[in-house]
Tab-separated table of C-alpha atoms and ligand atoms in Angstrom:
chain	number	residue	atom	x	y	z
A	2	MET	CA	72.050	32.444	106.260
A	3	ALA	CA	71.385	28.806	107.272
A	4	ARG	CA	74.598	27.188	108.461
A	5	LEU	CA	75.715	23.673	107.625
A	6	PRO	CA	75.569	21.334	110.624
A	7	SER	CA	79.076	21.334	112.077
A	8	LEU	CA	81.074	18.196	112.758
A	9	PRO	CA	81.693	17.235	116.410
A	10	ARG	CA	85.221	18.334	117.372
A	11	ARG	CA	86.347	14.741	118.090
A	12	LEU	CA	85.742	13.879	114.411
A	13	TYR	CA	87.977	16.670	113.043
A	14	GLY	CA	91.126	14.488	112.949
A	15	PRO	CA	89.441	11.337	111.569
A	16	SER	CA	87.636	13.404	108.905
A	17	VAL	CA	90.988	14.727	107.652
A	18	TRP	CA	92.363	11.180	107.431
A	19	ALA	CA	89.170	10.114	105.648
A	20	LEU	CA	89.804	12.878	103.115
A	21	TYR	CA	93.354	11.618	102.488
A	22	ALA	CA	92.036	8.057	102.047
A	23	LEU	CA	89.218	9.169	99.726
A	24	GLY	CA	91.599	11.431	97.818
A	25	PHE	CA	93.760	8.497	96.750
A	26	VAL	CA	90.795	6.413	95.530
A	27	PRO	CA	90.783	7.793	91.913
A	28	ALA	CA	94.515	7.048	91.473
A	29	ALA	CA	94.284	3.594	93.088
A	30	TYR	CA	91.181	2.648	91.087
A	31	ALA	CA	92.662	3.837	87.767
A	32	PHE	CA	95.897	1.974	88.566
A	33	TYR	CA	93.886	-1.177	89.226
A	34	LEU	CA	91.942	-0.746	85.951
A	35	GLY	CA	95.194	-0.114	84.088
A	36	THR	CA	97.004	-3.151	85.449
A	37	THR	CA	94.028	-5.415	84.763
A	38	GLY	CA	93.685	-4.202	81.168
A	39	GLN	CA	90.403	-2.386	81.773
A	40	LEU	CA	91.495	1.128	80.767
A	41	PRO	CA	90.430	1.963	77.193
A	42	GLY	CA	92.806	3.172	74.470
A	43	ASN	CA	96.335	3.881	75.635
A	44	PRO	CA	96.244	2.944	79.347
A	45	VAL	CA	99.412	4.906	80.229
A	46	LYS	CA	98.000	8.098	78.661
A	47	GLU	CA	94.637	7.505	80.346
A	48	PHE	CA	96.316	7.093	83.734
A	49	GLU	CA	98.579	10.122	83.180
A	50	GLN	CA	95.625	12.307	82.197
A	51	LEU	CA	93.517	11.157	85.141
A	52	LEU	CA	96.311	12.054	87.552
A	53	GLY	CA	96.684	15.477	85.887
A	54	ILE	CA	93.001	16.321	86.101
A	55	TRP	CA	92.758	15.254	89.748
A	56	ALA	CA	95.850	17.327	90.569
A	57	LEU	CA	94.075	20.347	89.109
A	58	ARG	CA	90.841	19.538	90.985
A	59	PHE	CA	92.707	19.396	94.290
A	60	LEU	CA	94.492	22.666	93.542
A	61	VAL	CA	91.181	24.384	92.797
A	62	ALA	CA	89.589	22.853	95.921
A	63	THR	CA	92.508	24.136	98.042
A	64	LEU	CA	91.979	27.689	96.789
A	65	ALA	CA	88.196	27.427	97.278
A	66	ILE	CA	88.488	27.021	101.062
A	67	THR	CA	88.953	30.754	101.765
A	68	PRO	CA	86.057	32.101	99.628
A	69	LEU	CA	83.797	29.354	101.022
A	70	ARG	CA	84.479	30.668	104.513
A	71	ASP	CA	84.222	34.347	103.527
A	72	LEU	CA	81.034	34.060	101.487
A	73	LEU	CA	79.139	31.106	102.962
A	74	GLY	CA	80.564	30.898	106.485
A	75	VAL	CA	81.657	27.291	105.857
A	76	ASN	CA	84.893	26.752	107.748
A	77	TRP	CA	86.810	23.894	106.119
A	78	LEU	CA	90.209	25.338	106.904
A	79	ARG	CA	91.186	22.084	108.610
A	80	TYR	CA	91.012	20.320	105.213
A	81	ARG	CA	93.176	22.819	103.312
A	82	ARG	CA	96.513	21.194	104.081
A	83	ALA	CA	95.234	17.731	103.076
A	84	LEU	CA	93.831	19.103	99.797
A	85	GLY	CA	97.097	20.895	99.011
A	86	LEU	CA	99.154	17.798	99.771
A	87	LEU	CA	96.833	15.622	97.701
A	88	ALA	CA	97.386	18.050	94.803
A	89	PHE	CA	101.139	17.693	95.291
A	90	TYR	CA	101.021	13.870	95.387
A	91	TYR	CA	98.870	13.777	92.244
A	92	VAL	CA	101.224	16.137	90.367
A	93	LEU	CA	104.143	13.988	91.481
A	94	MET	CA	102.410	10.782	90.280
A	95	HIS	CA	101.450	12.542	87.004
A	96	PHE	CA	105.106	13.565	86.528
A	97	LEU	CA	106.470	10.085	87.374
A	98	THR	CA	103.944	8.415	85.053
A	99	TYR	CA	105.086	10.722	82.271
A	100	MET	CA	108.795	10.177	82.935
A	101	VAL	CA	108.804	6.430	83.656
A	102	LEU	CA	105.772	4.819	81.999
A	103	ASP	CA	105.211	7.220	79.089
A	104	GLN	CA	108.801	8.197	78.160
A	105	ALA	CA	110.681	5.240	79.739
A	106	LEU	CA	113.214	7.768	81.138
A	107	ASN	CA	114.519	8.347	77.623
A	108	VAL	CA	116.154	11.769	78.010
A	109	THR	CA	116.380	12.428	74.244
A	110	ALA	CA	112.687	11.655	73.796
A	111	ILE	CA	111.753	13.809	76.811
A	112	VAL	CA	113.757	16.805	75.536
A	113	ALA	CA	112.221	16.414	72.056
A	114	ASP	CA	108.735	16.234	73.591
A	115	ILE	CA	109.323	19.329	75.731
A	116	ILE	CA	110.443	21.267	72.644
A	117	LYS	CA	107.406	20.044	70.679
A	118	ARG	CA	104.891	20.665	73.506
A	119	PRO	CA	105.914	23.779	75.526
A	120	PHE	CA	103.004	23.279	77.970
A	121	ILE	CA	105.064	20.518	79.618
A	122	THR	CA	107.583	23.152	80.826
A	123	ILE	CA	104.738	25.070	82.509
A	124	GLY	CA	103.709	21.858	84.286
A	125	MET	CA	107.295	21.276	85.407
A	126	ALA	CA	107.557	24.829	86.753
A	127	ALA	CA	104.345	24.217	88.735
A	128	LEU	CA	105.785	21.016	90.192
A	129	VAL	CA	109.018	22.791	91.202
A	130	MET	CA	106.970	25.507	92.974
A	131	LEU	CA	104.853	22.878	94.730
A	132	VAL	CA	107.868	21.266	96.409
A	133	PRO	CA	108.623	24.063	98.941
A	134	LEU	CA	104.912	24.357	99.708
A	135	ALA	CA	104.616	20.631	100.434
A	136	LEU	CA	107.793	20.716	102.570
A	137	THR	CA	106.556	23.659	104.641
A	138	SER	CA	102.948	22.566	105.034
A	139	ASN	CA	103.514	21.456	108.657
A	140	ALA	CA	102.779	23.341	111.898
A	141	TRP	CA	106.498	23.634	112.729
A	142	SER	CA	107.215	25.525	109.461
A	143	ILE	CA	104.204	27.799	109.988
A	144	ARG	CA	105.600	28.760	113.422
A	145	ARG	CA	109.196	29.116	112.195
A	146	LEU	CA	108.457	31.135	109.048
A	147	GLY	CA	105.715	33.430	110.437
A	148	GLN	CA	104.723	36.062	107.848
A	149	ARG	CA	107.172	34.556	105.339
A	150	TRP	CA	105.063	31.374	105.358
A	151	THR	CA	101.978	33.301	104.188
A	152	LYS	CA	104.020	34.982	101.441
A	153	LEU	CA	105.555	31.687	100.314
A	154	HIS	CA	102.189	29.926	100.203
A	155	ARG	CA	100.815	32.612	97.879
A	156	LEU	CA	102.669	30.564	95.255
A	157	ALA	CA	99.569	28.343	95.315
A	158	TYR	CA	97.832	30.969	93.136
A	159	VAL	CA	100.618	30.895	90.536
A	160	ILE	CA	100.704	27.073	90.609
A	161	THR	CA	96.945	26.742	90.051
A	162	ALA	CA	97.037	29.294	87.215
A	163	ALA	CA	99.980	27.404	85.684
A	164	GLY	CA	98.077	24.101	86.042
A	165	ALA	CA	94.950	25.486	84.332
A	166	LEU	CA	97.051	27.028	81.555
A	167	HIS	CA	99.027	23.788	81.124
A	168	PHE	CA	95.710	21.915	80.737
A	169	ALA	CA	94.364	24.444	78.198
A	170	MET	CA	97.602	24.326	76.181
A	171	SER	CA	97.651	20.506	76.175
A	172	VAL	CA	94.752	20.449	73.690
A	173	LYS	CA	94.516	21.779	70.127
A	174	VAL	CA	91.187	23.505	70.766
A	175	VAL	CA	90.160	24.759	74.211
A	176	GLY	CA	86.914	22.954	75.070
A	177	PRO	CA	84.356	23.424	77.871
A	178	GLU	CA	86.416	21.438	80.404
A	179	GLN	CA	89.568	23.532	79.947
A	180	ALA	CA	87.490	26.737	79.858
A	181	THR	CA	85.803	25.745	83.146
A	182	TYR	CA	89.140	25.321	84.938
A	183	LEU	CA	90.464	28.600	83.498
A	184	ALA	CA	87.293	30.408	84.620
A	185	LEU	CA	87.326	28.802	88.098
A	186	THR	CA	90.978	29.755	88.547
A	187	ALA	CA	90.289	33.337	87.400
A	188	LEU	CA	87.373	33.572	89.871
A	189	LEU	CA	89.409	32.177	92.762
A	190	LEU	CA	92.348	34.505	92.070
A	191	GLY	CA	89.964	37.436	91.488
A	192	TRP	CA	88.445	36.809	94.903
A	193	ARG	CA	91.853	37.451	96.510
A	194	VAL	CA	91.876	40.912	94.879
A	195	VAL	CA	88.449	42.003	96.167
A	196	ARG	CA	88.552	40.038	99.438
A	197	LYS	CA	90.035	42.697	101.741
A	198	PRO	CA	87.646	45.529	100.763
A	199	TYR	CA	84.712	43.073	100.900
A	200	LEU	CA	85.580	41.899	104.418
A	201	ARG	CA	86.162	45.495	105.582
A	202	ARG	CA	82.698	46.530	104.327
A	203	LYS	CA	81.111	43.462	105.901
A	204	ARG	CA	82.696	44.289	109.255
A	205	GLN	CA	81.603	47.923	108.998
A	206	ALA	CA	78.038	46.882	108.117
A	207	ALA	CA	77.949	44.534	111.107
A	208	GLN	CA	79.323	47.069	113.610
A	209	PRO	CA	76.303	49.407	114.147
A	210	THR	CA	74.015	46.396	114.666
A	211	ALA	CA	76.456	44.965	117.172
A	212	SER	CA	76.644	48.210	119.155
A	213	VAL	CA	72.815	48.635	119.114
A	214	ARG	CA	72.475	45.092	120.414
A	215	THR	CA	75.047	45.740	123.139
A	216	VAL	CA	73.146	48.803	124.289
A	217	SER	CA	69.687	47.207	124.195
A	218	ASP	CA	70.967	43.979	125.782
A	219	ALA	CA	72.541	45.915	128.632
A	220	PRO	CA	70.804	45.230	131.941
B	1632	LIG	C1	100.458	21.665	88.784
B	1632	LIG	C2	100.999	20.804	87.932
B	1632	LIG	C3	100.261	20.072	86.875
B	1632	LIG	C4	98.920	19.979	86.635
B	1632	LIG	C5	97.767	20.566	87.440
B	1632	LIG	C6	98.749	19.174	85.449
B	1632	LIG	C7	97.536	18.859	84.884
B	1632	LIG	C8	97.377	18.282	83.645
B	1632	LIG	C9	96.122	18.049	83.010
B	1632	LIG	C10	94.771	18.411	83.589
B	1632	LIG	C11	96.371	17.478	81.795
B	1632	LIG	C12	95.365	17.066	80.727
B	1632	LIG	C13	94.597	15.832	81.138
B	1632	LIG	C14	93.539	15.471	80.130
B	1632	LIG	O1	93.795	15.586	78.923
B	1632	LIG	O2	92.448	15.057	80.552
B	1632	LIG	C15	97.803	17.319	81.679
B	1632	LIG	C16	98.432	16.763	80.596
B	1632	LIG	C17	99.761	16.544	80.545
B	1632	LIG	N1	100.694	16.855	81.508
B	1632	LIG	FE1	100.359	17.816	83.237
B	1632	LIG	N2	99.988	18.793	84.996
B	1632	LIG	C18	100.936	19.304	85.833
B	1632	LIG	C19	102.294	19.108	85.757
B	1632	LIG	C20	102.911	18.335	84.832
B	1632	LIG	C21	104.295	17.921	84.850
B	1632	LIG	C22	105.280	18.231	85.963
B	1632	LIG	C23	104.494	17.176	83.744
B	1632	LIG	C24	105.706	16.432	83.308
B	1632	LIG	C25	106.804	16.822	83.071
B	1632	LIG	C26	103.270	17.142	82.992
B	1632	LIG	C27	103.101	16.528	81.776
B	1632	LIG	C28	101.921	16.431	81.093
B	1632	LIG	C29	101.772	15.823	79.790
B	1632	LIG	C30	102.882	15.212	78.954
B	1632	LIG	C31	100.420	15.895	79.451
B	1632	LIG	C32	99.771	15.417	78.161
B	1632	LIG	C33	99.453	13.969	78.284
B	1632	LIG	C34	98.939	13.494	76.943
B	1632	LIG	O3	99.791	13.328	76.063
B	1632	LIG	O4	97.752	13.352	76.790
B	1632	LIG	N3	102.312	17.829	83.702
B	1632	LIG	N4	98.385	17.803	82.823
């Protein structure tokens, strides 16, 4: 399979920072449009929804890194942490917009809204689960936690599923956009189930060729 041209090693770090910078563009641009009266309809709702959808996009992108490497040989592992953290920052901004701009920190109104729209609780649960992942996304935590880190970060699957479900439940009728995120999430989680047997088979299929080559290449 033709491989994508790989980035020179010296650009690895700058490309990650470029991703962070690019990742904040949708939020910054929507904020600018909102504060200059250029967002249509209810600008707070528009802003809140934009942050929610980008949070979900970053969650899906984070989970797509592994299958991209397994199936297409594209190794973007170096961007996974940035994508996960961008998802966290967007969920946090989405949450703060809801609490401060939408509900004006009115506890009675928030409780009434949560009772009326149960999907908000699912979103909150996802945010709570994202916090330990964001806090342990550094190299020090990976070293300290070892295998426990891998187990903890499997929460990313639950969070993405919760995010997609929260989106689907936020509308009266599930449309193509919600269905797409549900399907993408199902595919990405499904990949984790079949991944191990797939990789084992791939390795086994590659082995005889490798040994033949070793023999024929021998001087
Ligand atoms: C992983 C976490 C979350 C994700 C991925 C997420 C994503 C989304 C998405 C995609 C939408 C619909 C946007 C649209 O209609 O275009 C939405 C709506 C909404 N979310 Fe979240 N959300 C999350 C967490 C939260 C949290 C923590 C809260 C607040 C407590 C929250 C409150 C809401 C509300 C109130 C709406 C409906 C806004 C409206 O009235 O239109 N979400 N969310």
